[in-house]
XYZ file of C-alpha atoms in Angstrom:
540
model
C -28.021 -5.793 -4.058
C -29.366 -6.640 -0.628
C -27.703 -5.432 2.555
C -28.245 -6.353 6.156
C -27.394 -5.237 9.659
C -24.825 -7.385 11.404
C -26.152 -9.759 14.021
C -25.251 -8.768 17.567
C -22.447 -10.850 19.051
C -22.043 -12.152 22.562
C -19.089 -10.963 24.547
C -16.746 -13.738 23.999
C 2.145 10.611 26.510
C 3.650 12.105 23.971
C 2.428 15.335 25.590
C 2.113 16.117 29.282
C -1.543 16.806 30.120
C -1.990 17.160 33.854
C -5.370 17.638 35.459
C -3.960 19.431 38.475
C -7.103 19.272 40.580
C -7.371 15.796 42.054
C -6.191 13.827 39.026
C -6.078 10.092 39.606
C -2.743 8.416 38.877
C -2.652 5.317 36.741
C -0.497 2.823 38.589
C 2.056 3.657 41.243
C 3.409 7.168 40.827
C 7.106 7.816 41.414
C 7.514 10.512 44.085
C 9.868 13.395 43.606
C 13.299 12.760 45.123
C 14.252 15.398 47.646
C 17.615 16.237 49.182
C 18.813 13.853 51.908
C 20.611 15.032 55.088
C 23.974 14.917 53.294
C 22.752 17.501 50.812
C 22.662 15.164 47.813
C 19.504 14.797 45.770
C 18.132 11.273 45.730
C 17.499 9.986 42.229
C 14.516 7.691 41.617
C 14.428 4.937 39.011
C 13.932 6.264 35.490
C 11.059 5.193 33.279
C 11.905 4.401 29.662
C 10.607 7.122 27.368
C 9.296 9.287 30.229
C 10.172 12.957 30.618
C 12.305 14.124 33.551
C 11.115 16.947 35.833
C 13.781 18.923 37.716
C 12.963 21.493 40.410
C 15.555 24.251 40.979
C 16.198 26.595 43.898
C 15.494 29.726 41.880
C 14.923 31.024 38.402
C 18.567 31.779 37.715
C 19.765 28.238 38.372
C 16.778 26.863 36.446
C 17.701 28.952 33.410
C 21.233 27.501 33.339
C 20.339 24.035 34.582
C 21.053 20.984 32.459
C 22.844 22.813 29.683
C 26.006 20.716 30.148
C 24.313 17.323 30.462
C 24.852 15.189 27.348
C 21.894 13.190 26.092
C 19.299 15.424 27.809
C 17.349 18.248 26.180
C 15.165 20.817 27.936
C 11.742 20.842 26.272
C 9.633 22.961 28.610
C 9.847 25.206 31.694
C 7.305 26.020 34.383
C 8.812 29.312 35.517
C 6.352 30.026 38.325
C 7.639 27.044 40.327
C 11.195 26.792 38.872
C 10.626 23.445 37.147
C 12.332 22.401 33.915
C 11.208 19.411 31.846
C 13.863 17.348 30.037
C 13.797 14.578 27.451
C 16.655 12.066 27.378
C 17.947 10.105 24.440
C 16.316 6.651 24.259
C 17.953 4.255 26.684
C 19.829 7.043 28.520
C 17.057 8.155 30.888
C 18.747 6.930 34.079
C 22.169 8.287 33.100
C 20.611 11.669 32.315
C 18.715 11.753 35.623
C 21.882 10.975 37.577
C 23.742 13.804 35.833
C 20.904 16.311 36.138
C 20.609 15.610 39.870
C 24.163 16.889 40.461
C 23.452 20.256 38.871
C 23.727 23.516 40.759
C 20.572 24.558 42.600
C 18.705 21.256 42.069
C 16.337 20.549 44.960
C 14.274 17.683 43.517
C 14.133 15.391 40.480
C 11.428 13.000 39.344
C 10.342 10.944 36.388
C 7.119 11.836 34.622
C 4.000 9.827 35.398
C 0.812 9.324 33.437
C -2.408 10.697 34.873
C -6.012 9.926 34.116
C -8.665 12.443 33.202
C -10.896 13.441 36.071
C -13.927 13.146 33.792
C -15.795 10.019 34.787
C -19.351 10.109 33.451
C -22.005 9.636 36.115
C -24.236 7.587 33.807
C -25.527 4.651 35.826
C -24.290 1.938 33.458
C -21.067 3.586 32.294
C -18.614 1.905 34.661
C -19.885 -1.586 33.991
C -20.970 -1.163 30.394
C -18.802 1.460 28.647
C -15.610 2.168 30.583
C -13.295 -0.425 29.045
C -14.265 0.499 25.494
C -14.064 4.250 26.026
C -10.759 4.034 27.888
C -9.283 1.842 25.155
C -9.711 4.638 22.594
C -8.907 7.429 25.102
C -12.323 9.053 25.239
C -12.036 10.340 28.796
C -8.923 12.278 27.813
C -10.673 13.465 24.653
C -13.608 14.751 26.704
C -11.193 17.090 28.499
C -10.982 18.916 25.150
C -14.475 18.562 23.693
C -17.687 16.667 24.308
C -19.165 17.632 20.975
C -21.411 20.386 19.667
C -25.013 20.383 18.491
C -23.957 21.935 15.182
C -22.078 18.712 14.381
C -24.521 16.210 12.899
C -24.003 12.454 12.722
C -26.304 10.680 10.286
C -27.164 7.156 11.430
C -28.159 5.153 8.333
C -29.835 2.115 9.848
C -33.223 0.724 10.902
C -34.529 4.012 12.337
C -34.406 5.562 15.797
C -36.420 5.676 18.993
C -36.363 9.468 19.224
C -37.975 9.468 22.678
C -35.167 7.468 24.292
C -33.985 9.519 27.303
C -30.311 9.272 26.284
C -31.065 10.508 22.744
C -34.102 12.783 23.122
C -33.645 16.474 22.354
C -30.701 16.128 19.975
C -32.411 14.454 17.042
C -32.530 16.538 13.862
C -35.039 15.802 11.079
C -34.415 12.571 9.201
C -36.159 10.438 6.614
C -37.519 6.907 6.274
C -36.644 5.402 2.887
C -38.415 2.146 3.766
C -41.844 3.638 4.476
C -41.334 6.824 2.472
C -42.063 9.319 5.245
C -40.348 11.332 7.985
C -41.302 9.241 11.030
C -38.036 7.200 11.136
C -39.386 4.795 13.789
C -37.152 1.836 14.670
C -39.033 -1.489 14.625
C -35.774 -3.452 14.570
C -33.887 -1.595 17.297
C -30.529 -1.733 15.536
C -30.457 1.949 14.630
C -31.194 2.989 18.219
C -28.232 0.902 19.386
C -25.949 2.446 16.749
C -27.056 5.982 17.666
C -26.302 5.368 21.344
C -22.820 4.076 20.571
C -22.085 7.259 18.625
C -23.897 9.926 20.597
C -25.786 8.892 23.740
C -25.823 11.870 26.091
C -23.107 11.579 28.715
C -22.987 12.666 32.338
C -26.764 12.865 32.738
C -26.955 10.292 35.568
C -28.826 7.706 33.506
C -27.927 4.836 31.229
C -24.783 5.095 29.141
C -22.605 7.588 27.282
C -21.723 7.670 23.608
C -18.535 9.063 22.088
C -20.003 12.491 21.264
C -22.311 13.702 24.057
C -23.740 16.771 22.347
C -23.642 15.963 18.632
C -26.876 16.124 16.667
C -28.315 12.781 15.515
C -29.890 12.447 12.046
C -31.890 9.210 11.665
C -32.020 7.935 8.090
C -33.904 4.647 7.849
C -32.714 2.304 5.096
C -33.292 -1.102 6.772
C -36.633 -2.811 7.410
C -37.960 -4.526 10.526
C -35.908 -7.629 9.705
C -32.636 -5.701 9.512
C -32.315 -5.956 5.734
C -32.592 -3.438 2.946
C -31.588 -2.623 -0.625
C -28.825 -0.647 -2.260
C -31.428 1.680 -3.784
C -32.531 2.786 -0.310
C -28.946 3.172 0.880
C -28.022 5.268 -2.158
C -30.916 7.624 -1.506
C -30.130 7.689 2.207
C -26.487 8.620 1.704
C -27.233 11.436 -0.745
C -30.138 12.713 1.375
C -27.947 12.873 4.477
C -25.247 14.725 2.558
C -27.761 17.199 1.119
C -29.185 17.846 4.586
C -25.922 18.761 6.257
C -24.560 15.557 7.791
C -20.959 15.999 8.945
C -20.529 12.266 9.544
C -22.390 9.366 7.918
C -22.345 6.131 9.928
C -23.408 2.792 8.412
C -23.562 -0.504 10.342
C -24.654 -2.899 7.610
C -23.432 -4.340 4.362
C -22.908 -7.229 1.998
C -20.316 -8.818 -0.269
C -21.739 -7.576 -3.585
C -20.571 -4.091 -4.654
C -22.866 -1.473 -6.197
C -21.535 1.219 -8.513
C -24.475 3.461 -7.580
C -23.624 3.152 -3.889
C -19.958 3.883 -4.597
C -21.090 7.015 -6.475
C -23.296 8.020 -3.529
C -20.327 7.702 -1.173
C -18.203 9.851 -3.471
C -21.009 12.439 -3.623
C -21.257 12.579 0.167
C -17.508 13.021 0.526
C -17.507 15.823 -2.041
C -20.230 17.436 0.069
C -17.864 17.371 3.052
C -19.148 14.352 4.985
C -16.838 11.745 6.529
C -18.278 8.318 5.686
C -17.766 5.409 8.109
C -18.928 1.803 7.844
C -18.594 -1.480 9.701
C -16.204 -4.056 8.225
C -18.544 -7.009 8.794
C -18.911 -9.947 11.165
C -17.866 -12.872 8.992
C -14.489 -13.532 10.607
C -12.489 -13.278 7.381
C -10.617 -10.853 5.145
C -13.146 -10.671 2.306
C -14.182 -7.253 1.057
C -17.465 -6.083 2.576
C -19.521 -3.181 1.201
C -20.084 -0.272 1.750
C -17.021 -0.443 4.050
C -14.732 -1.444 1.151
C -15.694 1.427 -1.162
C -12.967 3.963 -1.871
C -13.053 6.785 0.669
C -15.116 4.961 3.290
C -13.388 4.561 6.662
C -13.917 0.889 7.480
C -13.914 -0.297 11.090
C -13.129 -3.735 12.537
C -13.883 -4.808 16.133
C -11.337 -5.612 18.848
C -11.414 -6.704 22.490
C -9.896 -5.367 25.703
C -6.538 -6.955 24.801
C -6.495 -5.320 21.343
C -7.137 -8.665 19.649
C -9.695 -8.842 16.856
C -12.841 -10.683 17.840
C -12.986 -14.059 16.076
C -16.110 -12.974 14.217
C -14.768 -9.610 13.044
C -13.635 -9.062 9.472
C -10.092 -7.742 9.183
C -7.285 -7.259 6.689
C -5.211 -4.580 5.016
C -8.330 -3.175 3.336
C -9.829 -2.326 6.754
C -8.741 1.107 8.004
C -9.317 1.007 11.756
C -10.303 -1.164 14.655
C -12.205 -0.118 17.780
C -13.861 -1.809 20.760
C -16.711 -3.978 19.555
C -18.783 -5.003 22.571
C -20.363 -2.677 25.154
C -23.698 -1.473 26.513
C -25.779 0.998 24.527
C -29.303 2.352 24.092
C -32.134 0.017 23.065
C -35.741 0.502 22.041
C -38.283 0.569 24.848
C -36.128 3.206 26.589
C -33.827 0.434 27.779
C -30.169 -0.566 27.518
C -28.270 -3.706 26.602
C -25.148 -5.266 25.105
C -24.221 -4.292 21.568
C -21.512 -6.476 20.021
C -20.171 -6.501 16.488
C -18.580 -4.193 13.972
C -22.040 -2.595 14.032
C -20.945 -1.254 17.444
C -17.335 -0.326 16.680
C -18.224 1.736 13.586
C -20.591 4.220 15.317
C -18.150 4.460 18.238
C -15.615 5.787 15.719
C -18.316 7.952 14.093
C -18.773 9.650 17.456
C -15.027 10.267 17.687
C -15.178 11.964 14.280
C -18.072 14.023 15.657
C -15.781 15.197 18.448
C -13.097 16.065 15.902
C -15.475 18.101 13.763
C -16.750 19.860 16.888
C -13.186 20.695 17.965
C -12.374 22.280 14.593
C -15.533 22.908 12.553
C -13.600 24.559 9.729
C -11.393 21.527 9.054
C -12.048 19.891 5.718
C -13.267 16.348 5.289
C -9.837 15.310 4.022
C -8.074 16.899 6.984
C -10.368 15.066 9.410
C -9.810 11.740 7.675
C -6.033 12.208 7.674
C -5.966 13.168 11.360
C -8.080 10.158 12.317
C -6.074 7.585 10.350
C -2.565 8.951 10.917
C -2.913 9.002 14.720
C -4.249 5.458 15.108
C -2.349 3.105 17.410
C -0.823 0.498 15.035
C -2.435 -2.948 14.956
C -1.157 -5.619 12.579
C -4.557 -6.906 11.442
C -5.880 -3.623 9.981
C -4.378 -0.989 7.731
C -3.885 1.841 10.204
C -4.644 0.688 13.742
C -6.934 1.267 16.699
C -8.686 4.629 16.837
C -7.004 7.063 19.237
C -9.506 9.791 20.118
C -7.287 12.302 21.985
C -4.479 12.072 19.429
C -6.928 12.543 16.554
C -8.542 15.543 18.245
C -5.174 17.130 19.009
C -4.156 16.628 15.379
C -7.278 18.247 13.977
C -7.087 21.146 16.444
C -3.584 21.841 15.125
C -4.957 22.335 11.599
C -5.251 26.089 10.910
C -8.825 27.298 10.710
C -9.566 28.282 7.141
C -12.593 28.613 4.946
C -13.949 25.147 4.197
C -15.321 24.442 0.716
C -19.007 23.650 1.013
C -19.265 25.260 4.433
C -20.542 28.753 5.225
C -17.820 31.382 4.937
C -17.717 35.125 5.540
C -15.344 37.408 3.579
C -14.916 40.868 5.078
C -15.521 43.859 2.806
C -14.073 46.304 5.338
C -12.162 46.148 8.605
C -14.458 44.164 10.899
C -14.293 43.814 14.668
C -14.476 40.325 16.154
C -16.448 40.620 19.404
C -16.955 38.285 22.357
C -20.739 38.356 21.908
C -23.457 39.173 19.394
C -23.812 42.911 20.031
C -21.714 46.061 19.733
C -21.609 46.264 23.538
C -19.408 43.161 23.796
C -15.625 43.251 24.140
C -13.569 43.674 20.959
C -11.199 40.724 20.530
C -9.431 41.714 17.318
C -10.047 43.411 13.987
C -10.262 41.352 10.806
C -8.608 43.070 7.859
C -10.496 43.731 4.648
C -10.601 40.618 2.486
C -10.247 38.143 5.359
C -12.271 34.938 4.906
C -13.366 33.098 8.046
C -15.693 30.114 8.546
C -19.083 30.637 10.154
C -19.160 28.065 12.967
C -22.781 28.075 14.118
C -26.275 29.510 13.630
C -26.493 33.214 12.813
C -28.344 35.183 15.515
C -30.121 38.492 16.082
C -29.307 41.020 18.795
C -32.076 42.895 20.676
C -32.156 45.480 17.885
C -32.745 42.848 15.218
C -29.281 43.129 13.679
C -27.726 39.862 12.447
C -24.455 38.468 13.824
C -22.362 35.509 12.724
C -20.196 33.294 14.982
C -16.790 32.759 13.342
C -13.346 31.348 13.994
C -10.148 33.015 12.786
C -7.046 31.333 11.367
C -5.327 31.801 14.737
C -8.154 29.984 16.524
C -9.884 33.031 18.048
C -13.659 32.688 18.204
C -16.352 35.341 18.500
C -19.040 37.198 16.551
C -18.873 39.593 13.600
C -21.561 41.941 12.338
C -23.024 39.834 9.516
C -24.033 42.898 7.494
C -20.359 43.749 6.838
C -18.905 40.616 5.145
C -20.116 38.741 2.105
C -21.420 35.307 3.086
C -21.246 32.347 0.702
C -21.128 28.560 0.834
C -23.746 26.159 2.135
C -26.355 26.502 4.876
C -29.529 24.980 6.265
C -32.475 26.579 8.099
C -32.840 25.988 11.845
C -36.642 26.091 11.439
C -38.964 25.936 8.428
C -38.091 29.105 6.499
C -39.834 30.875 3.605
C -37.824 31.441 0.449
C -38.766 34.928 -0.747
C -38.448 36.722 -4.074
C -36.594 39.703 -2.557
C -34.796 40.314 0.759
C -37.814 41.439 2.768
C -40.334 39.822 5.106
C -43.090 41.389 2.996
C -41.764 39.999 -0.282
C -43.535 37.291 -2.266
C -43.210 33.833 -0.714
C -41.848 31.348 -3.257
C -41.705 28.134 -1.233
C -41.139 26.955 2.331
C -37.749 25.324 2.921
C -37.945 22.581 5.542
C -35.709 22.742 8.612
C -32.350 21.134 7.917
C -32.601 21.254 4.112
C -29.243 22.349 2.720
C -29.130 25.175 0.189
C -26.298 26.834 -1.704
C -25.553 30.378 -0.495
C -24.682 32.634 -3.418
C -24.189 35.835 -1.424
C -25.698 38.085 1.219
C -27.353 41.467 1.547
C -28.837 43.596 4.301
C -32.058 45.507 4.786
C -32.307 49.012 6.335
C -32.495 47.498 9.839
C -29.185 45.612 9.322
C -30.971 42.297 9.155
C -29.053 40.045 6.786
C -30.588 37.976 4.008
C -28.873 35.154 2.170
C -29.327 34.766 -1.549
C -29.668 31.020 -2.052
C -30.257 28.332 -4.624
C -32.206 25.200 -3.726
C -31.412 21.658 -4.922
C -34.140 22.082 -7.560
C -32.432 25.201 -8.918
C -34.866 27.787 -7.537
C -33.264 31.007 -6.283
C -34.465 33.521 -3.721
C -33.706 35.027 -0.322
C -33.811 33.494 3.161
C -33.537 35.186 6.573
C -29.911 34.695 7.648
C -30.805 34.833 11.358
C -32.686 31.549 10.850
C -29.799 29.736 9.162
C -26.801 27.638 10.253
C -23.733 26.237 8.457
């Protein structure tokens, strides 16, 4: 089976989230209606579906206000300024506003208005090259919550990567070239560099463009040659390699019409390893199945324009999961920028959104992330679920309780353990974790000035901090942050068995400590070799 990169194409609130400091209104805001000289409160025109904000004279009248108004329900109060927020039954907004305005102690009433995030990236080409696409999927609102985390790794399976590009440099983790059989991952075609920029170009750095996930790690896995074509055998190895080396998201902007059972198995393997797999739906302008996008479990992405219409060249149909903007400016080889059009562009844009989701809740399972992404999409008739909705997806995944994630690195307390605000006993105690509590480790383990090992964790209630890593038992999966020696026993003087390359995922069977409270992880490599690795050099 031969696969190819898609040819670039030519351009052809449920919740109130106010940025109180200088937020820009979208459209013409409705001012609050104040009392006129006769003492009556003026009532503005209602907006269908919008909440109603009522300001009262004091807390007592606010507490009783609106209780006798049919068709209106109080949903929130802002006690410090005596404001109560109401929701009216559909179609009864104006009637409810008129009734609420006559209530005792009412001094002003207004209809809710939508506001825009104050985050506008200062990248020089963002306004002209990225804004429409990012606004269409709500990225500026999403960036109010998260802009990504370096621990979240997006694997770009493509034609390689220009690692020195200024909008990508510094966040590239080790990758592999399955075309040349080495670790250089250069990009003679340029397609992989464009895909990486769409997903994760650094934002707000005053140059070029911004991707969806500003701070996510980028793992280049080259499976396409200089002509933009490749073979299923390379893709199969690339998918499994990315999964074994800790990819949280696997993004593929290529494909063909012939299925491969080996590639389908590789996708299933990656998903079992915890990776969300995303692929472009193809640029053939029809509803035919296109692989790897059509494999079970892959999130397939079509391409749509500023009016939410599918581009004429984009594949579509009930088998396609999502659509996303498919034409914008991104990174190019030669440290340059240019248009990137096609489902090759829309797929990594969505991959970056998934990177934001995994950064917002690193303990969420692959299945929980997939469900949150698909269930919050804005419905579109030409694909199965709809257009990706970044802020809704992120809010949904943040609402998922933080629990131990299979395949991730987890810590189970063996005694009451204090969660602290920093990696030392001198930091503030946040809470105490009861014996037997399992929490996910959310980032690299670290050493304090005394050499003791600490683990960053997140509790089921969402509290984050550090625990003394020598107290819990640590199990799951981890990768070294540098090249690390696998040793026969938990000691720096023990026999060296083999050097484990940075980023290589190993299975963590347990943990132990030395007399200095430095923690060692007992691990098993992919070849079956067991030994001990320094925990302070490891990450989930």
